[in-house]
PDB file of C-alpha atoms in Angstrom:
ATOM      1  CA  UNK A   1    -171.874  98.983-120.977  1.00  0.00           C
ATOM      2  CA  UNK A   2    -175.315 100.161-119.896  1.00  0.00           C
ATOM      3  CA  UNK A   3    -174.872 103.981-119.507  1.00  0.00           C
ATOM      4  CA  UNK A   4    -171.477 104.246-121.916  1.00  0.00           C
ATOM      5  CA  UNK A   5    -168.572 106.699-120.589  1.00  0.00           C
ATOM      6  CA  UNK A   6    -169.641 109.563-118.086  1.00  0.00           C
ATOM      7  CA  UNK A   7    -167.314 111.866-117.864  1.00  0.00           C
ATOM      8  CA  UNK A   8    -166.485 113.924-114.642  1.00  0.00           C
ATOM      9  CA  UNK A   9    -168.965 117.367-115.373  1.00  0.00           C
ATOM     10  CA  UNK A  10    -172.442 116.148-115.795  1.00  0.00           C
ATOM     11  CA  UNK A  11    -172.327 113.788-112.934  1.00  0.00           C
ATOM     12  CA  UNK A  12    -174.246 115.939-110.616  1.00  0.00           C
ATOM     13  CA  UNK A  13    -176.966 115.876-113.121  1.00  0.00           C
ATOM     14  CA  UNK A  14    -176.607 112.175-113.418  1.00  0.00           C
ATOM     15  CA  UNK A  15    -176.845 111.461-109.830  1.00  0.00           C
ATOM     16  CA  UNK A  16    -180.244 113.850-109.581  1.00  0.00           C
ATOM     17  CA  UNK A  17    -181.757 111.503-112.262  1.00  0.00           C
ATOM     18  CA  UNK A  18    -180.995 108.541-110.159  1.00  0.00           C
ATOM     19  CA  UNK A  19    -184.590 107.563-109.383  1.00  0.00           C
ATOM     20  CA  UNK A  20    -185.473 108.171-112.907  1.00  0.00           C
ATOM     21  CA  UNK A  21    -182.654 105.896-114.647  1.00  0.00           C
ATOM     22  CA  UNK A  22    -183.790 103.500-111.340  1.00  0.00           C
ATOM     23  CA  UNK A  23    -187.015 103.614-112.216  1.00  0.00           C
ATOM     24  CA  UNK A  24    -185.938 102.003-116.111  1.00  0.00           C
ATOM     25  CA  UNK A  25    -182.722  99.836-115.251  1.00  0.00           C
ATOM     26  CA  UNK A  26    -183.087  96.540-114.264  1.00  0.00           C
ATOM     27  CA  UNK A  27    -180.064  94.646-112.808  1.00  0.00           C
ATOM     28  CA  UNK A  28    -180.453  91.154-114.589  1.00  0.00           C
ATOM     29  CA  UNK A  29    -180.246  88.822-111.431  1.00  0.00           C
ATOM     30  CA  UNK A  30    -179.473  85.314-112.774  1.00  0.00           C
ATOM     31  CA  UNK A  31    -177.504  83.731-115.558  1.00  0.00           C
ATOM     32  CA  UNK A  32    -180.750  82.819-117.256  1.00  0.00           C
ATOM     33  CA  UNK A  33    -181.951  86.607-117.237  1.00  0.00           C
ATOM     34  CA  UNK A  34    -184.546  85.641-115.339  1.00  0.00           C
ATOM     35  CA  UNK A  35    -187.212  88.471-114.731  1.00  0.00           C
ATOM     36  CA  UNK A  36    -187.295  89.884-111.013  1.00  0.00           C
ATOM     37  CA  UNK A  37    -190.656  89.174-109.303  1.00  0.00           C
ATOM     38  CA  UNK A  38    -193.108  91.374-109.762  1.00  0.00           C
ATOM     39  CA  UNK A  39    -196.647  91.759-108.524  1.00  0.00           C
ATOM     40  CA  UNK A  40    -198.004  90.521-111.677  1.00  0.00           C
ATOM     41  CA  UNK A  41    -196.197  87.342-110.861  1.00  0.00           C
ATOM     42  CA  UNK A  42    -197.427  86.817-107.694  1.00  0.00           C
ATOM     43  CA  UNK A  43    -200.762  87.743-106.870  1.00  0.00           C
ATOM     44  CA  UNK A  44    -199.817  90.889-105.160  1.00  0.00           C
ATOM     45  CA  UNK A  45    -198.209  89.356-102.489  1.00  0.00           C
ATOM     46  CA  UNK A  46    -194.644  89.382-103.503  1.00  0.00           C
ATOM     47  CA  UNK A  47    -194.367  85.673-103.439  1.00  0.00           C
ATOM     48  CA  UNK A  48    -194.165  82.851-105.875  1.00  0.00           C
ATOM     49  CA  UNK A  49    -196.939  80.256-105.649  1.00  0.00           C
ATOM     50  CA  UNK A  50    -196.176  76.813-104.033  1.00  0.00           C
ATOM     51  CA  UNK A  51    -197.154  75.157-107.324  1.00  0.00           C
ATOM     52  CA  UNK A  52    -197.271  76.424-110.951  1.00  0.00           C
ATOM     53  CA  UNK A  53    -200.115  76.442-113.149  1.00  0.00           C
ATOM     54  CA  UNK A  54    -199.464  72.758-113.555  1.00  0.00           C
ATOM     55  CA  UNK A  55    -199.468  71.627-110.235  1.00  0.00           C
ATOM     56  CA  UNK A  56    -195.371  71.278-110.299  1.00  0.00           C
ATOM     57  CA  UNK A  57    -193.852  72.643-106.996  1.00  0.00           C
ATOM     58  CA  UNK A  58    -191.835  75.893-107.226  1.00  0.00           C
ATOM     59  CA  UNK A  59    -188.654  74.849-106.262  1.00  0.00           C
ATOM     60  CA  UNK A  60    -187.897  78.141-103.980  1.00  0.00           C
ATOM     61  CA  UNK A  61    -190.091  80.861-102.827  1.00  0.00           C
ATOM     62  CA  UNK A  62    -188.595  84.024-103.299  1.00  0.00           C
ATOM     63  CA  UNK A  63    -189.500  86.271 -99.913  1.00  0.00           C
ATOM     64  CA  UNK A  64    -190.904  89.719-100.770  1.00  0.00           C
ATOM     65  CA  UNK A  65    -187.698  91.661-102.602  1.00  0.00           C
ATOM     66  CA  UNK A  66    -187.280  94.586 -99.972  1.00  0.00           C
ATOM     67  CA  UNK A  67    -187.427  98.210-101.544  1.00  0.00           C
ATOM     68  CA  UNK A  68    -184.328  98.951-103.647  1.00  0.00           C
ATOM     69  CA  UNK A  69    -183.252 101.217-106.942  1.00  0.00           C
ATOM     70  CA  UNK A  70    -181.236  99.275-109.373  1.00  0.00           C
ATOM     71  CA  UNK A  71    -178.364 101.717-110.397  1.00  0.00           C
ATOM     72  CA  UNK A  72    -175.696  99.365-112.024  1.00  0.00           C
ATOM     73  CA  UNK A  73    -171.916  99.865-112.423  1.00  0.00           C
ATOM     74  CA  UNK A  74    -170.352  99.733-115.772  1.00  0.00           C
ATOM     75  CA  UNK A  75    -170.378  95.786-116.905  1.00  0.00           C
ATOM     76  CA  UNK A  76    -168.109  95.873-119.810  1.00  0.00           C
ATOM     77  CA  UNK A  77    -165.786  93.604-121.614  1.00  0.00           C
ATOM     78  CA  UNK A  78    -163.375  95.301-119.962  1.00  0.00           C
ATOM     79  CA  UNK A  79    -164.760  94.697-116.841  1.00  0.00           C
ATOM     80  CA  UNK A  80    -165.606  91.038-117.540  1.00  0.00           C
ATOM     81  CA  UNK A  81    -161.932  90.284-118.953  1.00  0.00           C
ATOM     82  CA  UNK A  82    -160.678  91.705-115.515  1.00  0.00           C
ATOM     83  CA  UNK A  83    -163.319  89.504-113.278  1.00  0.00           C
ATOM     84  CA  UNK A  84    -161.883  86.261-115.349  1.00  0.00           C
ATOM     85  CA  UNK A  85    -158.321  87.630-115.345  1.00  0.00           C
ATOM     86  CA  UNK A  86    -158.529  87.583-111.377  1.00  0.00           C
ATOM     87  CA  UNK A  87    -160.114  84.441-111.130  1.00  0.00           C
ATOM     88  CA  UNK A  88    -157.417  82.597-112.353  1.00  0.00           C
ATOM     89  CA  UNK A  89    -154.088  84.266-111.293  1.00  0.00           C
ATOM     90  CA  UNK A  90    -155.400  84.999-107.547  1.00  0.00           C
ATOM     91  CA  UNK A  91    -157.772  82.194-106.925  1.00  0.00           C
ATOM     92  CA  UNK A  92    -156.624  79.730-109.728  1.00  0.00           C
ATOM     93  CA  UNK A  93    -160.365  79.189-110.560  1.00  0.00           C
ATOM     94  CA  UNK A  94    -160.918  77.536-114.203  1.00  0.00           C
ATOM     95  CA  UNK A  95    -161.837  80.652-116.834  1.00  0.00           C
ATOM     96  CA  UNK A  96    -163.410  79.300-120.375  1.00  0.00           C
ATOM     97  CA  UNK A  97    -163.853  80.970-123.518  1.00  0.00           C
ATOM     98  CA  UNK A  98    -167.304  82.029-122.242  1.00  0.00           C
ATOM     99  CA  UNK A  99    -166.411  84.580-120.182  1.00  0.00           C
ATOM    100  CA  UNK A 100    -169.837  85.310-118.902  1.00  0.00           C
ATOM    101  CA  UNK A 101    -170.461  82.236-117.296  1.00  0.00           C
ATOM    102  CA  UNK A 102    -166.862  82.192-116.431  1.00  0.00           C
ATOM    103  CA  UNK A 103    -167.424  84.915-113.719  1.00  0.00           C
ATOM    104  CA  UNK A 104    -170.793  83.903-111.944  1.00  0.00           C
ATOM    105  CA  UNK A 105    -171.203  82.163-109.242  1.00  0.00           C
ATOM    106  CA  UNK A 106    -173.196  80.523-106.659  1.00  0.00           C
ATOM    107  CA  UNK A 107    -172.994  82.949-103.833  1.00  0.00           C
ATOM    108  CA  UNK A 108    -172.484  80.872-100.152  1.00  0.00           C
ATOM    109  CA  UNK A 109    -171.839  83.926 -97.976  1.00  0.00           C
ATOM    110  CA  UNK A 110    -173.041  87.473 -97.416  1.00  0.00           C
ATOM    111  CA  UNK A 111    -170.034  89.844 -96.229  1.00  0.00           C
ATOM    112  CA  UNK A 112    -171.108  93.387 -94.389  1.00  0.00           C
ATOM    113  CA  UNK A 113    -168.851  96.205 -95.008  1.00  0.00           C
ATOM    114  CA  UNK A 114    -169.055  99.752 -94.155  1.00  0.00           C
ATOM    115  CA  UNK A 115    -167.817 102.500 -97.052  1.00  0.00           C
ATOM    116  CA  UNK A 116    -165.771 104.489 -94.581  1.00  0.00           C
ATOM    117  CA  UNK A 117    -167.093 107.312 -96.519  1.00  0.00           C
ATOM    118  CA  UNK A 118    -170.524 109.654 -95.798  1.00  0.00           C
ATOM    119  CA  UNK A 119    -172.020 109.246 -98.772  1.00  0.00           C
ATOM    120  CA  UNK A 120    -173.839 106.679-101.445  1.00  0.00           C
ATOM    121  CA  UNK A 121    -172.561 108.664-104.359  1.00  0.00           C
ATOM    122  CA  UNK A 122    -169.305 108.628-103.563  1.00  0.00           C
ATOM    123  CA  UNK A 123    -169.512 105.098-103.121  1.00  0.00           C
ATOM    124  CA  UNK A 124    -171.095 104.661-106.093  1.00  0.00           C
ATOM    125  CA  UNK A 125    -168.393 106.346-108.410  1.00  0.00           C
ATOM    126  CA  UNK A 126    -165.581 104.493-106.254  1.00  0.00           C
ATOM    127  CA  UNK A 127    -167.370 101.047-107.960  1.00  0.00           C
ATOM    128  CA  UNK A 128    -168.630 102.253-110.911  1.00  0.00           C
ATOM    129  CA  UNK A 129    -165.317 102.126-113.212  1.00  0.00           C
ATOM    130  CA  UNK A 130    -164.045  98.712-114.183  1.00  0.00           C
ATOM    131  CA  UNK A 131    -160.428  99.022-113.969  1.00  0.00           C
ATOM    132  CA  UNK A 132    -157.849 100.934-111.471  1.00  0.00           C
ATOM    133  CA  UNK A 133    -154.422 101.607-112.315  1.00  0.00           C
ATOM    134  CA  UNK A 134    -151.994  99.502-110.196  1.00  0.00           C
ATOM    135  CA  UNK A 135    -148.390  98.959-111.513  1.00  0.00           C
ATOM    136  CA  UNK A 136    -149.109  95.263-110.788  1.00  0.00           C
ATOM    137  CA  UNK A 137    -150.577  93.902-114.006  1.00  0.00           C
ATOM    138  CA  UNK A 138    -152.791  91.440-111.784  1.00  0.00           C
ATOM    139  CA  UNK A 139    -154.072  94.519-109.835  1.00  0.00           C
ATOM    140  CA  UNK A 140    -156.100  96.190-112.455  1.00  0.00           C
ATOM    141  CA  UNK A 141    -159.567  94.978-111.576  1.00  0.00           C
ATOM    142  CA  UNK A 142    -161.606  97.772-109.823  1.00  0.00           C
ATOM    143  CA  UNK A 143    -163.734  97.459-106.455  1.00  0.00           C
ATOM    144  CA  UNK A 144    -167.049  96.358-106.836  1.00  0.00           C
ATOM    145  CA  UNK A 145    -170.181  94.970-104.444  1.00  0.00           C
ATOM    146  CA  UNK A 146    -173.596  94.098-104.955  1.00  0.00           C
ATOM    147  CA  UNK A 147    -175.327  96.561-103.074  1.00  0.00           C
ATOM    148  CA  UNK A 148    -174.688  99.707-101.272  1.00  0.00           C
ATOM    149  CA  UNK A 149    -177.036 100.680 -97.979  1.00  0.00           C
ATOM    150  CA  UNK A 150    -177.610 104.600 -97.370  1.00  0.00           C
ATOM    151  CA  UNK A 151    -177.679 106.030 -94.457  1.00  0.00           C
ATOM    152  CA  UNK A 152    -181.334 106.316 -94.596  1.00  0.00           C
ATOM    153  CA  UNK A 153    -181.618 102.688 -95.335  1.00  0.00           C
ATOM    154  CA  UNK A 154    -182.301 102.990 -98.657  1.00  0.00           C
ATOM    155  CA  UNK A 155    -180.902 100.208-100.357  1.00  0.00           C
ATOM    156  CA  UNK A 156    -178.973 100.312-104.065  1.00  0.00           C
ATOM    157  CA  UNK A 157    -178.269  97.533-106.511  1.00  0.00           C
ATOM    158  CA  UNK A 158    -175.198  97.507-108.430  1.00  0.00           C
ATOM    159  CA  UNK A 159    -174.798  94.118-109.705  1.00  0.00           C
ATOM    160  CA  UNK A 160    -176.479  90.949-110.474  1.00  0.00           C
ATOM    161  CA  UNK A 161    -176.023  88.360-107.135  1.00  0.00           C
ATOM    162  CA  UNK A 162    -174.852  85.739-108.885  1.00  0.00           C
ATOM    163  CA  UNK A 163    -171.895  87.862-110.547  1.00  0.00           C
ATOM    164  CA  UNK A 164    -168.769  88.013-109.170  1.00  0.00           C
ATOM    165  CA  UNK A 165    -167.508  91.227-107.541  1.00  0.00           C
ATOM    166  CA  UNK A 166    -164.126  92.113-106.186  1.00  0.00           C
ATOM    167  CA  UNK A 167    -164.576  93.593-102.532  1.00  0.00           C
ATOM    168  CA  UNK A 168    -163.331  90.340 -99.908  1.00  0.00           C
ATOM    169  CA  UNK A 169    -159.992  88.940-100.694  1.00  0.00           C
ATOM    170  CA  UNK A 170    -160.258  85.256-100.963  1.00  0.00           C
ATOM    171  CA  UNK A 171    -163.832  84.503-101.015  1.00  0.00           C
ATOM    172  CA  UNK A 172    -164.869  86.973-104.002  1.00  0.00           C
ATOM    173  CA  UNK A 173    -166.146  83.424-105.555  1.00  0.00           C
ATOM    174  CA  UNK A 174    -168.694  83.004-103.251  1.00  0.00           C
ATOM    175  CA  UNK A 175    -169.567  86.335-101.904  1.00  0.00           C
ATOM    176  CA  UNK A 176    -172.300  88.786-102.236  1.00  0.00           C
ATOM    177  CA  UNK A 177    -170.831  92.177-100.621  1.00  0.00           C
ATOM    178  CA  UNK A 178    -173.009  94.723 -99.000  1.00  0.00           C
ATOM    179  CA  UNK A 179    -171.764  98.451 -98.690  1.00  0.00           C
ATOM    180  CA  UNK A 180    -173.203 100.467 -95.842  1.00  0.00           C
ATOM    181  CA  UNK A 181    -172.324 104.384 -96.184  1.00  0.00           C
ATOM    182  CA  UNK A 182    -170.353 105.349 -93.031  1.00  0.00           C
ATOM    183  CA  UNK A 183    -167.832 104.249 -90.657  1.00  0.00           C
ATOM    184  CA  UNK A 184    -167.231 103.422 -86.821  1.00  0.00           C
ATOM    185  CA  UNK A 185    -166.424 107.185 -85.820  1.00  0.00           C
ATOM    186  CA  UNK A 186    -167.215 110.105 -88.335  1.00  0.00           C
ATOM    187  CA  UNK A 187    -170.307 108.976 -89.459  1.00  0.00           C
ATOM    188  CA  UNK A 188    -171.745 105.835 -87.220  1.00  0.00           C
ATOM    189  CA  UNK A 189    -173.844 103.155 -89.425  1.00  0.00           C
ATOM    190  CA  UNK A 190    -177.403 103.875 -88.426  1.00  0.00           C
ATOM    191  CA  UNK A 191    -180.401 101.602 -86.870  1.00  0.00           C
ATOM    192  CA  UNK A 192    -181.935 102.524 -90.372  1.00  0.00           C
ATOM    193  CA  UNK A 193    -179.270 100.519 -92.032  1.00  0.00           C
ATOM    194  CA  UNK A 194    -179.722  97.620 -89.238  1.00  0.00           C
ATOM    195  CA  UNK A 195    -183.264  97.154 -90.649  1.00  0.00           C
ATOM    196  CA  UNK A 196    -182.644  97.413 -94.365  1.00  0.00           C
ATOM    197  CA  UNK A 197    -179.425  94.608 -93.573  1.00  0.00           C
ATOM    198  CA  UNK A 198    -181.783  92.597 -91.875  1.00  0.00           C
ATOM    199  CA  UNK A 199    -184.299  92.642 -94.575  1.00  0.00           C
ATOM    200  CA  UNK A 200    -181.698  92.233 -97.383  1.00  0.00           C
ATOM    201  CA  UNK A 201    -179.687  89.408 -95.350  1.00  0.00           C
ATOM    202  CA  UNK A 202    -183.534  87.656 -95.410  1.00  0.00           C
ATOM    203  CA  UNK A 203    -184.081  88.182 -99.028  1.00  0.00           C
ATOM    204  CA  UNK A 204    -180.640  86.655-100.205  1.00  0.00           C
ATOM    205  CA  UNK A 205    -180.908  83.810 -98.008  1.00  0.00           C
ATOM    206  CA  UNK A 206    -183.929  82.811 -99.402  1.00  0.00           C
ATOM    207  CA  UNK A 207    -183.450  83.698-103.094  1.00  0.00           C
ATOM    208  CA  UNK A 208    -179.773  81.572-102.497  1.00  0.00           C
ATOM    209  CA  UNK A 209    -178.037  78.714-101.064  1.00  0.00           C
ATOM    210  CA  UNK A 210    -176.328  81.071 -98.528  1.00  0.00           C
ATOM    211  CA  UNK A 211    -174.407  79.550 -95.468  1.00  0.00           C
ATOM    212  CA  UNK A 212    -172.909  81.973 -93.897  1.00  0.00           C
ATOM    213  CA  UNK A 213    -172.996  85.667 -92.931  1.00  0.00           C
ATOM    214  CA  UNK A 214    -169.900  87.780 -91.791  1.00  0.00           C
ATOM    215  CA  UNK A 215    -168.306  91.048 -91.652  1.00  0.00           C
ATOM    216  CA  UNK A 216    -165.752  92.329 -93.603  1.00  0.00           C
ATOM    217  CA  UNK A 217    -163.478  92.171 -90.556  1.00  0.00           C
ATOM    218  CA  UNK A 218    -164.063  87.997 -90.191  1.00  0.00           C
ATOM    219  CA  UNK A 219    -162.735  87.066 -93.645  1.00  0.00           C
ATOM    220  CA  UNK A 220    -159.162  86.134 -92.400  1.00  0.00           C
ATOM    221  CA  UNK A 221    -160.968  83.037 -90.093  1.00  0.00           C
ATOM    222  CA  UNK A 222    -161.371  81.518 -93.440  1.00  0.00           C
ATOM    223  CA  UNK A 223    -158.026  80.331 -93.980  1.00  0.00           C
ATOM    224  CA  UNK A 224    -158.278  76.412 -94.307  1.00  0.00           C
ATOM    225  CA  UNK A 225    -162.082  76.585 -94.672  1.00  0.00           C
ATOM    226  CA  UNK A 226    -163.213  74.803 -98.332  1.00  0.00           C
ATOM    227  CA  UNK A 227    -164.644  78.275 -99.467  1.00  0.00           C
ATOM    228  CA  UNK A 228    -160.874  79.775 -99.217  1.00  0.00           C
ATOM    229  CA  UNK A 229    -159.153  80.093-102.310  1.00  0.00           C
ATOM    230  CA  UNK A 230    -156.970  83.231-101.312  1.00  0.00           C
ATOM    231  CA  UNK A 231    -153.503  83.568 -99.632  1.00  0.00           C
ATOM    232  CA  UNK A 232    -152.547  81.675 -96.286  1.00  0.00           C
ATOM    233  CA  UNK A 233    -150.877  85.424 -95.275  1.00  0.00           C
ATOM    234  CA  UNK A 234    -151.289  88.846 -96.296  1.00  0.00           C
ATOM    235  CA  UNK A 235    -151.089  92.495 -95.038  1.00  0.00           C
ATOM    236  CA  UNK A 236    -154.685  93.565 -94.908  1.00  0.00           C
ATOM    237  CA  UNK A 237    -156.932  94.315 -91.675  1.00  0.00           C
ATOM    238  CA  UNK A 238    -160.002  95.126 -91.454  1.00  0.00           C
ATOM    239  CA  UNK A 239    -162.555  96.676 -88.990  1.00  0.00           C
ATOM    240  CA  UNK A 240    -165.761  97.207 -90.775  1.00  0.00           C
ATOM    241  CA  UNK A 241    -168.849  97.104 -90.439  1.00  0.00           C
ATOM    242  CA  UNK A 242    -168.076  96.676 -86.389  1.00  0.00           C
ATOM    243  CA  UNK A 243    -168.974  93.961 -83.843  1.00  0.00           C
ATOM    244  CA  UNK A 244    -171.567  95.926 -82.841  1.00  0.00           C
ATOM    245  CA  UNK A 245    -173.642  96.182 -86.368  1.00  0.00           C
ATOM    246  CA  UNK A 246    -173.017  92.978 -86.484  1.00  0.00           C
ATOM    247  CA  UNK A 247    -174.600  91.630 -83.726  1.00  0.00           C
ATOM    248  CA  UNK A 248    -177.679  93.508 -84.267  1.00  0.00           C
ATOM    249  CA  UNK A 249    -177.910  91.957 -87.696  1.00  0.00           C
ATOM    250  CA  UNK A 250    -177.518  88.398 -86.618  1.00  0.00           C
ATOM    251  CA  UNK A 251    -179.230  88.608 -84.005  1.00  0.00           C
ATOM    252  CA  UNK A 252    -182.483  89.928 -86.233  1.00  0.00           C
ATOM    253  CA  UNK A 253    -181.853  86.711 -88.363  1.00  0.00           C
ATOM    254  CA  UNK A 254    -181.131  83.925 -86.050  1.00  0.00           C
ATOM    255  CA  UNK A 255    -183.950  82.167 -86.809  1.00  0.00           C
ATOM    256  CA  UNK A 256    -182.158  81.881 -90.590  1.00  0.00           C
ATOM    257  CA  UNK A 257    -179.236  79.476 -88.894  1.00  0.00           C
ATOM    258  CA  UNK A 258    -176.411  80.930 -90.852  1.00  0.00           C
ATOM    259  CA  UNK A 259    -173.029  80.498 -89.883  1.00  0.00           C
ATOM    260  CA  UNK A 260    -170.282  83.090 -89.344  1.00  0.00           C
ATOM    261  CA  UNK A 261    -166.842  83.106 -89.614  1.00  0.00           C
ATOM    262  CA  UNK A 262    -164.792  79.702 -88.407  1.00  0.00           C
ATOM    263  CA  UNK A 263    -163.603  79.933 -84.947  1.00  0.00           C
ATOM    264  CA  UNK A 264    -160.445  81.666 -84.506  1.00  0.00           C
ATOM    265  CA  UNK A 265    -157.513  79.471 -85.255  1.00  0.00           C
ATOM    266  CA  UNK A 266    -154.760  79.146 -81.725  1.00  0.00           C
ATOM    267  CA  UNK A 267    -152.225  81.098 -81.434  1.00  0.00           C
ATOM    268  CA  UNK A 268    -149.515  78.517 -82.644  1.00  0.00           C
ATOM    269  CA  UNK A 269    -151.608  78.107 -85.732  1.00  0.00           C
ATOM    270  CA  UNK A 270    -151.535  81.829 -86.652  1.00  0.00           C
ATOM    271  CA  UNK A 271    -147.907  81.781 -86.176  1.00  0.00           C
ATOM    272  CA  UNK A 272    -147.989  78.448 -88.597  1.00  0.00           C
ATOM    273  CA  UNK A 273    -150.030  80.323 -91.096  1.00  0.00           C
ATOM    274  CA  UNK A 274    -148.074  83.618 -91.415  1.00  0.00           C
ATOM    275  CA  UNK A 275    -144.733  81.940 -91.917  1.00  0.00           C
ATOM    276  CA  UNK A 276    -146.415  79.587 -94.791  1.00  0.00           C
ATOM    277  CA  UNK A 277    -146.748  82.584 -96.415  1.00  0.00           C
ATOM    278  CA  UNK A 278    -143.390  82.586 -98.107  1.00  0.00           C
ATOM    279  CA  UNK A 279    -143.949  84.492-101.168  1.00  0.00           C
ATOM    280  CA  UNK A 280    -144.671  88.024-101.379  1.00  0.00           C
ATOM    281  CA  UNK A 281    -146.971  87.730-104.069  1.00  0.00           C
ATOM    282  CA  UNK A 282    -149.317  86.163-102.045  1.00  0.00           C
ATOM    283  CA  UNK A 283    -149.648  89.449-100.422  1.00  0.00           C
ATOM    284  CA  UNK A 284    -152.979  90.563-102.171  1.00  0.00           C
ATOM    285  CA  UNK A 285    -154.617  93.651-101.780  1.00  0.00           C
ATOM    286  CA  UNK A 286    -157.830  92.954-104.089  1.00  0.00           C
ATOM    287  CA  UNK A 287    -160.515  94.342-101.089  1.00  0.00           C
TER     288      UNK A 287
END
């Protein structure tokens, strides 16, 4: 646990020394640990060479990391029992006795959301605990997302991008989730947001083996598709971050070729889908 309990009082204060406790934290970004690129590392130019100081090639370059603070959510055991936990009951994924490497992945998709809220630090503290208490024993596993995009387009690191968080149901294995503060009504994303998406989308796709890029509001097209592992039916709709965000973003990053969501299945094979769904566990409300 990086910053140990906070309790309720001093987080005012805490929030004020943000940049400061951004300006020390890193948010370890691979399995390996592998340092973030730096200047140093690169000439200046935010980029990794095309050869090493041997005259190997550099398997990826790494476009320049757009401006972000790193202000990470508690990463306990606690946390990291609960990642494993729902792994295996909801997705049936194989959990070891190494728990770490248990719960990362090798993120395929980038999923948009909007907080529905009008502000980063209330985001924040919605993510920041690992565990929520749900009657259901399999529901204990807080919210979490990779980043979270202000409404000023700054842009916030939570967790590592090749960690699993819990914020899409049925494609939390593959996903890296990107919180922008607002809604569709109350407080409309902004075209400062647009930009910092579209420079984050960019980044991720380079730094990973990304495929495709939806919003929160496409997941359900993924039923049958090889990256589902969730439930053929369940009660959740969604509207965020809104066709419209969306097709600013994509169309900013065309040139990338990602895919979105599968086509929408017919209207006989919706009706096929919902009544496969014959158990009411399989009514999940994980994000």
């Amino acid at each position: 646990m990086l910053w140990g309990r906070v309790r309720r009082t001093p987080r005012v204060l805490f929030w004020l020394a943000a940049p400061l406790i951004a300006a020390c934290a890193v948010v370890d970004d691979s399995a390996a640990g592998a340092r973030p690129v730096a200047r140093a590392d690169t000439g200046g130019n935010g980029r990794v060479p095309v050869e090493d100081q041997h005259g190997t090639p550099v398997a990826r370059r790494v476009l320049d990391r757009p401006p972000m603070q790193q202000l990470p959510i508690i990463w306990d055991d606690d946390r990291l029992a609960l990642t494993a936990e729902h792994l295996d009951h909801h997705l049936g994924l194989p959990v070891t006795d190494d728990l770490d490497a248990s719960t990362r992945m090798e993120p395929k998709v980038i999923v948009l959301h909007w907080t529905a809220g009008p502000t980063a630090k209330s985001a924040y503290w919605t993510f920041y605990r690992p565990r929520r208490e749900r009657r259901d024993p399999h529901q204990q596993l807080n919210l979490s997302v990779h980043f979270i995009v202000d409404r000023d387009g700054t842009i916030y690191q939570l967790m590592p991008t090749d960690r699993v968080a819990a914020h899409v149901v049925g494609l939390n294995h593959v996903a890296i989730g990107v919180e922008n503060v607002g809604d569709g009504q109350r407080w409309p994303l902004t075209p400062a947001q647009v930009s910092a998406n579209i420079a984050l989308v960019r980044y991720l796709a380079d730094k990973h083996d990304i495929s495709h890029l939806i919003g929160h509001y496409e997941f359900k097209r993924f039923h049958g598709h090889p990256f589902w592992l969730g439930p053929d039916g369940h009660n959740i709709g969604r509207a965020d971050p809104g066709e419209d965000f969306m097709a600013k973003v994509r169309g900013a990053v065309a040139d990338l070729g990602l895919a979105g969501a599968p086509p929408k299945p017919s209207r006989r094979a919706a009706r096929g889908v919902v009544q496969a769904a014959a158990s009411p566990a399989a009514l999940v409300r994980t994000r």
